[in-house]
Coordinates of C-alpha atoms in Angstrom, one line a residue:
X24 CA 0.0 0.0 0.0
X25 CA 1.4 3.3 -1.0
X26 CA 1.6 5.9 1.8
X27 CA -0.4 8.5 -0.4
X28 CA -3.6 5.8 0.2
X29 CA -2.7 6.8 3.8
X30 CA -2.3 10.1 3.3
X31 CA -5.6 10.8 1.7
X32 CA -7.5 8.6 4.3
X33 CA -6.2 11.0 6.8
X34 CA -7.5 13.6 4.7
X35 CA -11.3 12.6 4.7
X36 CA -11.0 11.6 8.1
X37 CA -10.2 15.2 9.5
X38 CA -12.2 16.5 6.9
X39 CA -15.6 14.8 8.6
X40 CA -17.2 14.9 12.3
X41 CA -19.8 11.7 11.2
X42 CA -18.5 8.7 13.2
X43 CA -20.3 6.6 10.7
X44 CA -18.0 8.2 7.2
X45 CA -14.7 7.6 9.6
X46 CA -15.9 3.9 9.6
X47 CA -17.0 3.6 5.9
X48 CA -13.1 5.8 5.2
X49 CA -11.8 3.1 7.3
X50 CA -13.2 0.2 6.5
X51 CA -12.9 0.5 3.0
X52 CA -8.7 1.5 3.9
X53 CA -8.4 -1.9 5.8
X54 CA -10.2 -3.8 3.1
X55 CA -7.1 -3.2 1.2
X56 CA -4.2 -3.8 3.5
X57 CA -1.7 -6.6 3.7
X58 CA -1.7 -8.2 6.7
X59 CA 2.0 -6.7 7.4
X60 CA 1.0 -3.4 6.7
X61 CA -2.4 -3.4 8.8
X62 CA -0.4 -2.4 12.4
X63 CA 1.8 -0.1 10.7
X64 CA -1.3 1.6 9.1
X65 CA -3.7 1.9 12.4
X66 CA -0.9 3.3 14.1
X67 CA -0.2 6.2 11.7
X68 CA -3.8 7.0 11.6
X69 CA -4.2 7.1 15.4
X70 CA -1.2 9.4 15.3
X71 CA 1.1 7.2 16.3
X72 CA 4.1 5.8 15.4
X73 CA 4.8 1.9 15.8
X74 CA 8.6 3.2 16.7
X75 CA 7.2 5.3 19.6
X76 CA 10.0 8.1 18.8
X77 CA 12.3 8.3 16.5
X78 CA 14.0 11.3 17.3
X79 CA 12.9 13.8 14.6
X80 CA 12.3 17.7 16.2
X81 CA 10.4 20.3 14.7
X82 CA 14.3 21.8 13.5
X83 CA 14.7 19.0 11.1
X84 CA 11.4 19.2 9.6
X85 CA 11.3 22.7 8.9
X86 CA 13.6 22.5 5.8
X87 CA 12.6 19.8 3.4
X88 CA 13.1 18.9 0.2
X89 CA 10.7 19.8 -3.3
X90 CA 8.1 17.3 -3.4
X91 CA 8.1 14.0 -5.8
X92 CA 6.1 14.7 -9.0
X93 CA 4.4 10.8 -7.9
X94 CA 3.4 8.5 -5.3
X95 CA 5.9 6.1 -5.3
X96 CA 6.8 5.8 -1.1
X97 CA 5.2 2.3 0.1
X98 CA 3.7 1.9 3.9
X99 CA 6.2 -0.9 4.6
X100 CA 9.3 1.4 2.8
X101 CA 8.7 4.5 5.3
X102 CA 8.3 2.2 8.4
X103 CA 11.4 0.7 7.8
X104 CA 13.2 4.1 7.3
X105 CA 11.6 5.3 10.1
X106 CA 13.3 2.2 12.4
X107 CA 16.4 3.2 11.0
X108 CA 15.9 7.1 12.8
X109 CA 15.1 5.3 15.6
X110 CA 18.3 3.1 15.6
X111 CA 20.6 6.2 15.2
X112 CA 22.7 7.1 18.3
X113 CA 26.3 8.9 19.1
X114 CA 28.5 11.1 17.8
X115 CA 27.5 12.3 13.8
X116 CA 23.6 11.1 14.5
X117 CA 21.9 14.3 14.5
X118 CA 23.7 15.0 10.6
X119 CA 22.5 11.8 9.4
X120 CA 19.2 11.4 10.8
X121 CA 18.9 15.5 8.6
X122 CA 19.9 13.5 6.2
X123 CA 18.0 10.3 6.0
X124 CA 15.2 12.8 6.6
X125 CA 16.0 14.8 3.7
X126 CA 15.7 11.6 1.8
X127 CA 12.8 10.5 3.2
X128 CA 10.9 13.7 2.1
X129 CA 12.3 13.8 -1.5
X130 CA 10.4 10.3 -1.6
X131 CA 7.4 12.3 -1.0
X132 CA 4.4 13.7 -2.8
X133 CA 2.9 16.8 -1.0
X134 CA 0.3 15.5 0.0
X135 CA 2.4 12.6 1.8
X136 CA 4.9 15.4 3.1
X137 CA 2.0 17.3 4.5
X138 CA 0.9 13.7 6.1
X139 CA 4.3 13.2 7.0
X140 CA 5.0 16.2 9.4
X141 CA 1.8 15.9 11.0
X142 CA 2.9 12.0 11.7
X143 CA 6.5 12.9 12.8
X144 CA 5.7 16.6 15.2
X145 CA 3.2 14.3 17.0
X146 CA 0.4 16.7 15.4
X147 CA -1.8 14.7 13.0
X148 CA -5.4 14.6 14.2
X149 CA -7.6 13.4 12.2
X150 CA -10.0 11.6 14.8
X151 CA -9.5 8.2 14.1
X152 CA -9.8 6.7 17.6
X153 CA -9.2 3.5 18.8
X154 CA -12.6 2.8 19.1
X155 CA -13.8 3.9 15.7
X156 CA -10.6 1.9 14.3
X157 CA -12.1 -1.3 16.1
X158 CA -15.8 -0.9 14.3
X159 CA -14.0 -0.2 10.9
X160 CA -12.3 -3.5 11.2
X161 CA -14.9 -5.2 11.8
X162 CA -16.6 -4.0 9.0
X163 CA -13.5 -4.7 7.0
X164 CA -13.3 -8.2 8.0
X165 CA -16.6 -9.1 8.9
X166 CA -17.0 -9.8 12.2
X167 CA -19.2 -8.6 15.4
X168 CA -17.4 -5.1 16.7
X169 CA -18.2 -5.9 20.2
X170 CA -15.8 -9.3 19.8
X171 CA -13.3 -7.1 17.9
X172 CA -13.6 -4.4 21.0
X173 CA -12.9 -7.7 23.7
X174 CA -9.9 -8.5 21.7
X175 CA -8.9 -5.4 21.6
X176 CA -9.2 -5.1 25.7
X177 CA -7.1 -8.3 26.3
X178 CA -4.9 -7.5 23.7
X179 CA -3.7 -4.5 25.1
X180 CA -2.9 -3.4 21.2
X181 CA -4.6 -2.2 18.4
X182 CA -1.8 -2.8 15.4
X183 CA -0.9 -6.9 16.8
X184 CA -4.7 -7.3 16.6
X185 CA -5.3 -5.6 13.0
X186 CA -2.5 -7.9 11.7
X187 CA -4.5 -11.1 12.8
X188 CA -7.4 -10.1 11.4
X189 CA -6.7 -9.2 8.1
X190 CA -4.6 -12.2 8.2
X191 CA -7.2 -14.9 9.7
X192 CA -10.3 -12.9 9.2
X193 CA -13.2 -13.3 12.5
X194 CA -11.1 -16.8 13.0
X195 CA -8.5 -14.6 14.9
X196 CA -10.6 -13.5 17.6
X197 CA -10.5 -17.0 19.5
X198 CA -6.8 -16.3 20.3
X199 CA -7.7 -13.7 22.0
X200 CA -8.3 -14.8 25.6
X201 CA -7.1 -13.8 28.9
X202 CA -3.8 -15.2 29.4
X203 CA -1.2 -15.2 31.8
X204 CA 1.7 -13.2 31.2
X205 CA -0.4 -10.9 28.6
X206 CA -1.7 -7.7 30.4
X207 CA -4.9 -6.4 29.5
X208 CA -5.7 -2.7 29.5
X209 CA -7.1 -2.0 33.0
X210 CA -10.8 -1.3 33.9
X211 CA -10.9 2.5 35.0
X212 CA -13.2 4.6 37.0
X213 CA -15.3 7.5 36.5
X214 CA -16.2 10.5 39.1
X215 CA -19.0 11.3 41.4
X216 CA -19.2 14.3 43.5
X217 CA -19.3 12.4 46.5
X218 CA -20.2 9.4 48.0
X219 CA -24.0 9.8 48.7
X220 CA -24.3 10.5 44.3
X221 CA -22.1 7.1 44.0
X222 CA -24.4 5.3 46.0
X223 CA -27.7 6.3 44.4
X224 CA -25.9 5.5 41.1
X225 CA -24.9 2.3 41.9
X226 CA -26.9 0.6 44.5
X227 CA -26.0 -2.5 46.7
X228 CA -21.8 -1.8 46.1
X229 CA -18.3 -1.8 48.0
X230 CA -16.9 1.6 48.8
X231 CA -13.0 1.3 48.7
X232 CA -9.7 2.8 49.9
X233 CA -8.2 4.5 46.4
X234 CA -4.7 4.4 47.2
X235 CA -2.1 7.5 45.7
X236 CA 0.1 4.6 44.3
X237 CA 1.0 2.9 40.9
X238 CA -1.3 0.7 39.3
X239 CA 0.1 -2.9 38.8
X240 CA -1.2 -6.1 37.2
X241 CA 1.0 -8.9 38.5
X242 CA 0.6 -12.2 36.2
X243 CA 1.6 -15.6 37.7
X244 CA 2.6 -19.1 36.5
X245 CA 4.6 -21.5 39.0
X246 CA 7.3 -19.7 39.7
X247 CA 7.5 -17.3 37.3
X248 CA 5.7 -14.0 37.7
X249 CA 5.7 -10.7 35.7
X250 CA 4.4 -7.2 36.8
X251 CA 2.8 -5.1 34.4
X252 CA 2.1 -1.0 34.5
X253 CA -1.4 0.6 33.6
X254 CA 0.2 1.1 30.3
X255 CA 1.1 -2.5 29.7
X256 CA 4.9 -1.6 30.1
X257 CA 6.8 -4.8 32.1
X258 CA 8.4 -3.5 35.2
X259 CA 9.1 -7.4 37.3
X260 CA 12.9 -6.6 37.7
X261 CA 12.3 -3.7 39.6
X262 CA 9.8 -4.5 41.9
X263 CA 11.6 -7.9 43.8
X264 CA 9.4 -7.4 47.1
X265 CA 6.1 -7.7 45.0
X266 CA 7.8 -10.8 42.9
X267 CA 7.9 -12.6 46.2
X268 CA 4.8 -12.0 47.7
X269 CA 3.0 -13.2 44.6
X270 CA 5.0 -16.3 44.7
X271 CA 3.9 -16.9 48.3
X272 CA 0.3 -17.3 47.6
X273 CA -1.9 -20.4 47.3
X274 CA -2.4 -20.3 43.9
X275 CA 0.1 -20.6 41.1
X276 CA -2.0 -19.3 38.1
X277 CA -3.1 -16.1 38.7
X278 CA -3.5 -12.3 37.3
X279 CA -4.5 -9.8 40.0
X280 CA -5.3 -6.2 39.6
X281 CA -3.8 -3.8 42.4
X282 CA -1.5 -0.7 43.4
X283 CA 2.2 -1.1 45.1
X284 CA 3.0 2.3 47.6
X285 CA 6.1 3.4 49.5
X286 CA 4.7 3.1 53.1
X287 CA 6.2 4.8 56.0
X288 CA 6.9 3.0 59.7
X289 CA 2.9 3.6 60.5
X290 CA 1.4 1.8 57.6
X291 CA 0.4 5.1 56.0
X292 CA 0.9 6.0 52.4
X293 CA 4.1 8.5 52.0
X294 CA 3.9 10.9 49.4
X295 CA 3.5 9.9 45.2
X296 CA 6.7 11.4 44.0
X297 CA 8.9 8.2 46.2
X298 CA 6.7 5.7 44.9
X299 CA 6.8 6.8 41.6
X300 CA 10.9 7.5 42.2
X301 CA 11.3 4.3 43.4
X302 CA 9.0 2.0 40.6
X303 CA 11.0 4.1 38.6
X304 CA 14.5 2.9 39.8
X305 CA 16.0 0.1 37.8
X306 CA 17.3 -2.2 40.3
X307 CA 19.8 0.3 43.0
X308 CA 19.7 -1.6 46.1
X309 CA 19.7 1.2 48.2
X310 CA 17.0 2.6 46.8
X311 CA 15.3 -0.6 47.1
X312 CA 16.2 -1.2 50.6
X313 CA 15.4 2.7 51.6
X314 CA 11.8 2.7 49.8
X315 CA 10.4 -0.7 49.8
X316 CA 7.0 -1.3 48.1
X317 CA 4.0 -2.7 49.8
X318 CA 1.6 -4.6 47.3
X319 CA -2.4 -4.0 47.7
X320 CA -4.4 -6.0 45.3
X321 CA -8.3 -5.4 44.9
X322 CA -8.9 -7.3 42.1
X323 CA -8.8 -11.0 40.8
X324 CA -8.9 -11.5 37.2
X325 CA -7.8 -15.3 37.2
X326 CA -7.3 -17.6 39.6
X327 CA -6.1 -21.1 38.0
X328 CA -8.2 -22.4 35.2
X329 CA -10.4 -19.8 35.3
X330 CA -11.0 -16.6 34.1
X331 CA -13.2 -14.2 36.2
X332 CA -13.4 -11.3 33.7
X333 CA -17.2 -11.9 33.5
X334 CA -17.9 -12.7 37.2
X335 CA -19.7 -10.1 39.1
X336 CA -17.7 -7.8 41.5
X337 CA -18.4 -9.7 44.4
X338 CA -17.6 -12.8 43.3
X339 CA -14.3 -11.6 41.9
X340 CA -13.6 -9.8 45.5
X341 CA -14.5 -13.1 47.5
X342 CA -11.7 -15.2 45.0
X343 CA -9.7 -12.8 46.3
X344 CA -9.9 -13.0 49.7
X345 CA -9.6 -16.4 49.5
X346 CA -5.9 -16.1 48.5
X347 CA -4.4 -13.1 49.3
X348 CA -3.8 -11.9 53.1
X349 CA -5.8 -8.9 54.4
X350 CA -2.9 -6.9 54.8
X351 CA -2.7 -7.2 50.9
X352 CA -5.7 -6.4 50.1
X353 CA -7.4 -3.0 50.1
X354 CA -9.6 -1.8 53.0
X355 CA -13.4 -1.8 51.7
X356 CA -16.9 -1.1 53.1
X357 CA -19.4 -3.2 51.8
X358 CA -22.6 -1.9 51.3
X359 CA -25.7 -3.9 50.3
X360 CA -28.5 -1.4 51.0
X361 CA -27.7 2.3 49.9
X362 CA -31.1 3.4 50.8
X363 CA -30.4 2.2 54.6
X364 CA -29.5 5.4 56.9
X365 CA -26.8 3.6 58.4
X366 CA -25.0 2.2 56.0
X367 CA -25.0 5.2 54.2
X368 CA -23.9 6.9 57.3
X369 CA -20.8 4.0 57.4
X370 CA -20.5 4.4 54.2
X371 CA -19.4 8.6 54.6
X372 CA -17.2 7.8 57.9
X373 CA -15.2 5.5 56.0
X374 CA -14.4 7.7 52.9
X375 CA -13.4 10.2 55.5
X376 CA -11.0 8.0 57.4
X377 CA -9.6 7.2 54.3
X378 CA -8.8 10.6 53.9
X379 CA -7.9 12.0 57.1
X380 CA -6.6 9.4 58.8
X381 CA -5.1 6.8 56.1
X382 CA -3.8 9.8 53.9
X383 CA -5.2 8.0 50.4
X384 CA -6.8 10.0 47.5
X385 CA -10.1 9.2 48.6
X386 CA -12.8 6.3 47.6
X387 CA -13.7 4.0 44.9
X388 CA -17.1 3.0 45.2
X389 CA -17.7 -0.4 42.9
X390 CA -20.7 -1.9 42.2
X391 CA -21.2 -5.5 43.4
X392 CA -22.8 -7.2 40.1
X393 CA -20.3 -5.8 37.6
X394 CA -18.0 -7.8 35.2
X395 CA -14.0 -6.4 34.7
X396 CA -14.9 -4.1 31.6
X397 CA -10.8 -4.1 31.0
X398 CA -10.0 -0.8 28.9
X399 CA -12.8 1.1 29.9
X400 CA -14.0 3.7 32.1
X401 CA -16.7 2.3 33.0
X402 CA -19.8 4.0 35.3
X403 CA -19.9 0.3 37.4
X404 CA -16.9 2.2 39.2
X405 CA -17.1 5.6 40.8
X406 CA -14.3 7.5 42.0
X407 CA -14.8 10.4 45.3
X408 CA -12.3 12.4 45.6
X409 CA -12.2 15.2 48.5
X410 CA -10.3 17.6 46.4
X411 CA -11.2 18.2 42.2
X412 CA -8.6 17.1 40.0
X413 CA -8.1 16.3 36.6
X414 CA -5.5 14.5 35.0
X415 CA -5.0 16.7 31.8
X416 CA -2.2 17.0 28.7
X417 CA 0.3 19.7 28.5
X418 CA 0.4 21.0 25.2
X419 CA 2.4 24.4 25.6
X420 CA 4.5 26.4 28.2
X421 CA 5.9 29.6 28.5
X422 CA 9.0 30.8 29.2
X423 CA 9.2 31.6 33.1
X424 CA 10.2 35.2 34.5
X425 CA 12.0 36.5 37.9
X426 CA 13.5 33.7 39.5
X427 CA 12.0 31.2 36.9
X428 CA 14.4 32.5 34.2
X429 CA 15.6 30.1 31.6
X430 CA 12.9 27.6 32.2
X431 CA 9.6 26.2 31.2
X432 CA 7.1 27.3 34.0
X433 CA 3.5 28.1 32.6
X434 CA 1.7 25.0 31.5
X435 CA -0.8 25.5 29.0
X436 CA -3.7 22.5 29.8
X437 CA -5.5 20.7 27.7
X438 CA -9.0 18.0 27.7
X439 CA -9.7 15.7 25.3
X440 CA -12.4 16.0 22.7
X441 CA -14.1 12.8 21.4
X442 CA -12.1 13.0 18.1
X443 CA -9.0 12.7 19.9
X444 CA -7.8 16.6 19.6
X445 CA -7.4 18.3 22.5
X446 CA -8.7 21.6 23.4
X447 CA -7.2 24.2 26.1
X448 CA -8.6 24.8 29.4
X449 CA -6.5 27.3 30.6
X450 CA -2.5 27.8 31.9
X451 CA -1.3 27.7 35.4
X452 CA 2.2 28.4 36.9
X453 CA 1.1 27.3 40.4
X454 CA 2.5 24.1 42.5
X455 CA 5.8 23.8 40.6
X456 CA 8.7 23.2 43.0
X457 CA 12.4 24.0 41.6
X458 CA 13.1 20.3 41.1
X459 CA 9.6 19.8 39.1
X460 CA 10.5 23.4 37.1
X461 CA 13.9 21.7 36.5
X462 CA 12.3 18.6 35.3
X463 CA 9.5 19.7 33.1
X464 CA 11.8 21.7 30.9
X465 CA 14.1 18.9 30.3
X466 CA 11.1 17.1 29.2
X467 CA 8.6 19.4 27.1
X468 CA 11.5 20.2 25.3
X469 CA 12.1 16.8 24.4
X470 CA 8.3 16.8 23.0
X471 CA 8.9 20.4 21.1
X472 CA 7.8 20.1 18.2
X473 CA 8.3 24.1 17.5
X474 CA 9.9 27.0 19.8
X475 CA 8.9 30.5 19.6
X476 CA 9.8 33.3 21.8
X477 CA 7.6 33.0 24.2
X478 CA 8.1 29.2 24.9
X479 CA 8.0 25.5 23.3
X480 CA 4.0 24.0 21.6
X481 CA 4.8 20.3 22.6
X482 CA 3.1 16.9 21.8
X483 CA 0.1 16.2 23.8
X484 CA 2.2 13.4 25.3
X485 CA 2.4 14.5 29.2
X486 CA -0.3 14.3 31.5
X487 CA -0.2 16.4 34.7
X488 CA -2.5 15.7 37.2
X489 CA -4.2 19.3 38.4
X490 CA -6.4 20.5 41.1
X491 CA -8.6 23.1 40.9
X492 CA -11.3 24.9 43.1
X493 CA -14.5 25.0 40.4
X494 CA -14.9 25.2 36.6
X495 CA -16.5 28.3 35.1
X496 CA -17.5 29.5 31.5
X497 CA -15.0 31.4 29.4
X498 CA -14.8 32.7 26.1
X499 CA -11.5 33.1 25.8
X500 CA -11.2 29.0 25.1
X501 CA -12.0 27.1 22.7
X502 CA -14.8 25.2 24.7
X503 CA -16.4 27.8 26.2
X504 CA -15.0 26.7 30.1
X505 CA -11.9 26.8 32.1
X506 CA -10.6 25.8 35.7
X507 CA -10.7 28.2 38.6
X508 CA -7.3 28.2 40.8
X509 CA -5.3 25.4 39.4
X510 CA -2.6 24.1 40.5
X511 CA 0.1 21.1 39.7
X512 CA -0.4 18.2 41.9
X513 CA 2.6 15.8 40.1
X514 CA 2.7 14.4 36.6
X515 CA 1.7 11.1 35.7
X516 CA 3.7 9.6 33.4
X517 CA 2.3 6.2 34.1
X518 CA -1.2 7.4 31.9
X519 CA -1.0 7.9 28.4
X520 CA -2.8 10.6 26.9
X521 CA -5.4 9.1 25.4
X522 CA -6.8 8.5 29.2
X523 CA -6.7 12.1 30.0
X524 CA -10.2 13.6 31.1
X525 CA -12.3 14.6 28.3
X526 CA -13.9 18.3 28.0
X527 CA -17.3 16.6 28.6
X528 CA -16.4 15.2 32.0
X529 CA -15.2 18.6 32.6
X530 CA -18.4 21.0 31.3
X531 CA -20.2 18.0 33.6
X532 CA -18.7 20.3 37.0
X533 CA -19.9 23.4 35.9
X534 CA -22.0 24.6 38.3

């Protein structure tokens, strides 16, 4: 497939808002591809690139090359030069990767180049999500979306998945099971204002400690065991402690769900930045022996022969409990009738002792019937939290003044729309410590894709978790609201992007 096919997909794709022409565009895309070529193409048209980075800043793009008179450049061609950027390191790499981009470009039509930049700054939105990707392949290949999105969800990957279908057809989906030592995307939560709304929403449900740790899925078979983060990225090496509690329990096929936190000598949580410093570390003994991690699961996916995706809550919870200690598994509050006065009283006392006296985030209130919907924020969980916050995407900052001189200080914040763009909420300045300040401008200018004088536009790669005091209306952004007071809480590079709040869940708090 020729990457002007691509190129021009893209094209009708950003040129329409119907979800139903993105599937038909799609479809009729994937009809056509080889089974090679069907990862390489989803990823480009979810903005992605298979190689992750390749190293290529806004600088190198800027000059280019006169356009080929024809499409000539093949899908399978540019991913392979593109793994050859990627590849290039040490001294002379930043002259040849100008160059081998030079080349790259001259291969080009200009419709392609125009596709192209878009691809390589991180910029190219053309709204074709995930989840509109999933019902176009089904169309494509002829099988039921909703088995196509369960694939998808034990998966983990979209591009792996497209392959196998175009290659087997609907026979492909049968592979596609949960299995240990394959993560699946994690179930995630959406927000209630408190924990009387969750209550009414959800009915006979379990309220639950939400711990300020990282999410884990730890995956094991005999002896072995493997530890995966919320973005499917294998961490096992650094997390020893965890390895051997896993091994220690009564079951030797298992995948559980969970969070692993630095505690300090009082069993409370210490704060996010050492748990996230020390999952981070890559095997320094005193860093492991200074900061070790306690393991809390609350979830059990398998246990043995069988998997408990589709089991209701409780079930799932009483699996659980059956194998792993209490003081490995999250505190709860059970709560069968939410229109009982006293259990709704209980149910308020213990989201404020998790609070004020266990120092956690707040409460996850879970409903007792519901299946593991893994990928999806689904309304079966509701998160309290005392404080508002939003886990947003930078996607500028400003140049600092004073004593912030010479680095990156004024975020610009962004939601996400349902197309996958993002749109700005506001900027704030507030929160940063010198270290963070330090940090951040390491990092956004490592996502520049263009400077100007007043600071760097990045790609809407970071997410920064932010509080705020209230939303409001405001004309001066794009979606007519913006955050009162906010204020950077830590970023979370353990979430990608794409699981950033969306400018719907954020119009939903206007008053």
């Amino acid at each position: 497939m020729l990457v002007a096919e691509v190129a021009g997909a893209s094209g009708r794709l950003a040129g329409t808002a119907a979800r139903s022409e993105k599937v038909r565009v799609l479809a009729e895309l994937f009809g056509r591809v080889s089974a090679q070529e069907a990862p390489v193409v989803v990823a480009y048209l979810a903005g992605r690139l298979p190689q992750r980075k390749v190293g290529v800043g806004w600088q190198t793009l800027r000059e280019r090359p006169a356009p080929a008179g024809r499409a000539t450049l093949e899908v399978l061609e540019l991913d392979r030069r593109l793994s050859a950027l990627a590849a290039l390191a040490g001294p002379g790499s930043q002259g040849e990767r100008r160059r081998q981009v030079g080349e790259l470009m001259a291969l080009a039509t200009e419709p392609e180049q125009h596709f192209l930049l878009g691809l390589l700054s991180g910029e190219l939105r053309q709204g074709a999500l995930d989840a509109v990707a999933v019902e176009a392949l089904a169309a494509a290949v002829g099988a039921p979306a909703e088995a196509v999105r369960r694939a998808l969800m034990l998966s983990g990957e979209l591009g792996p998945l497209a392959g196998q279908l175009v290659a087997r057809g609907p026979a492909a989906l049968d592979a596609f099971r949960l299995t240990v030592g394959r993560p699946v995307q994690p179930m995630l939560a959406q927000s209630a204002k408190d924990v009387d709304e969750a209550l009414d929403r959800l009915g006979p449900c379990a309220v639950e400690e939400k711990l300020d740790g990282v999410r884990i899925q730890a995956h094991r078979d005999g002896d072995e065991v493997r530890l995966f983060t919320r973005t499917l990225a294998e961490i096992t090496a650094r997390l020893p402690e965890v390895v051997a509690l896993v091994r220690e329990l009564p079951q030797e096929r298992l995948v559980l769900d969970g969070e692993v936190l630095v505690l300090d000598e009082e069993g409370l949580p210490r704060p996010f930045q050492q748990t996230s410093g020390r999952v981070g570390s890559h095997g320094e003994r005193a860093e492991h022996a200074e900061h070790p991690l306690s393991a809390v699961f609350f979830d059990l996916l398998l246990a043995g022969d069988r998997d408990l995706l589709d089991a209701p809550a409780a079930e799932r919870r009483a699996a659980l409990a059956a194998l792993v200690p209490e003081r490995a598994r999250v505190r709860r509050l059970r709560v069968d009738d939410p229109s009982d006065p006293e259990q709704r009283l209980l149910a308020r006392e213990f989201t404020r002792a998790a609070t004020a006296e266990h120092r956690h985030e707040g409460v996850v209130v879970k409903s007792l019937d519901a299946p593991y919907s893994a990928g999806r924020r689904g309304s079966s969980w509701l998160k309290v939290k005392p404080v508002h916050t939003l886990d947003l995407v930078v996607l500028a900052a400003e140049w600092g003044h004073g004593r912030r001189t010479g680095r990156l200080s004024n975020l610009h914040l962004g939601a996400r729309r349902a197309d996958g763009s993002f749109a700005m909420l506001g900027k704030t300045f507030k929160g940063l410590t010198d270290s963070l300040l330090e940090w951040q401008t390491v990092r956004l200018r490592e996502l520049a894709v263009r400077e100007e004088r007043w600071g760097v536009a990045v790609r809407p790669e970071l997410v920064v978790e932010i509080a705020f005091d209230g939303v409001q209306r405001s004309s001066r952004y794009p979606e007519g609201v913006t955050l009162r007071f906010a204020r950077v809480l830590r970023y979370r590079e353990d979430k990608r992007a794409a699981e950033a709040d969306t400018v719907e869940s954020v119009a939903a708090l206007l008053p």
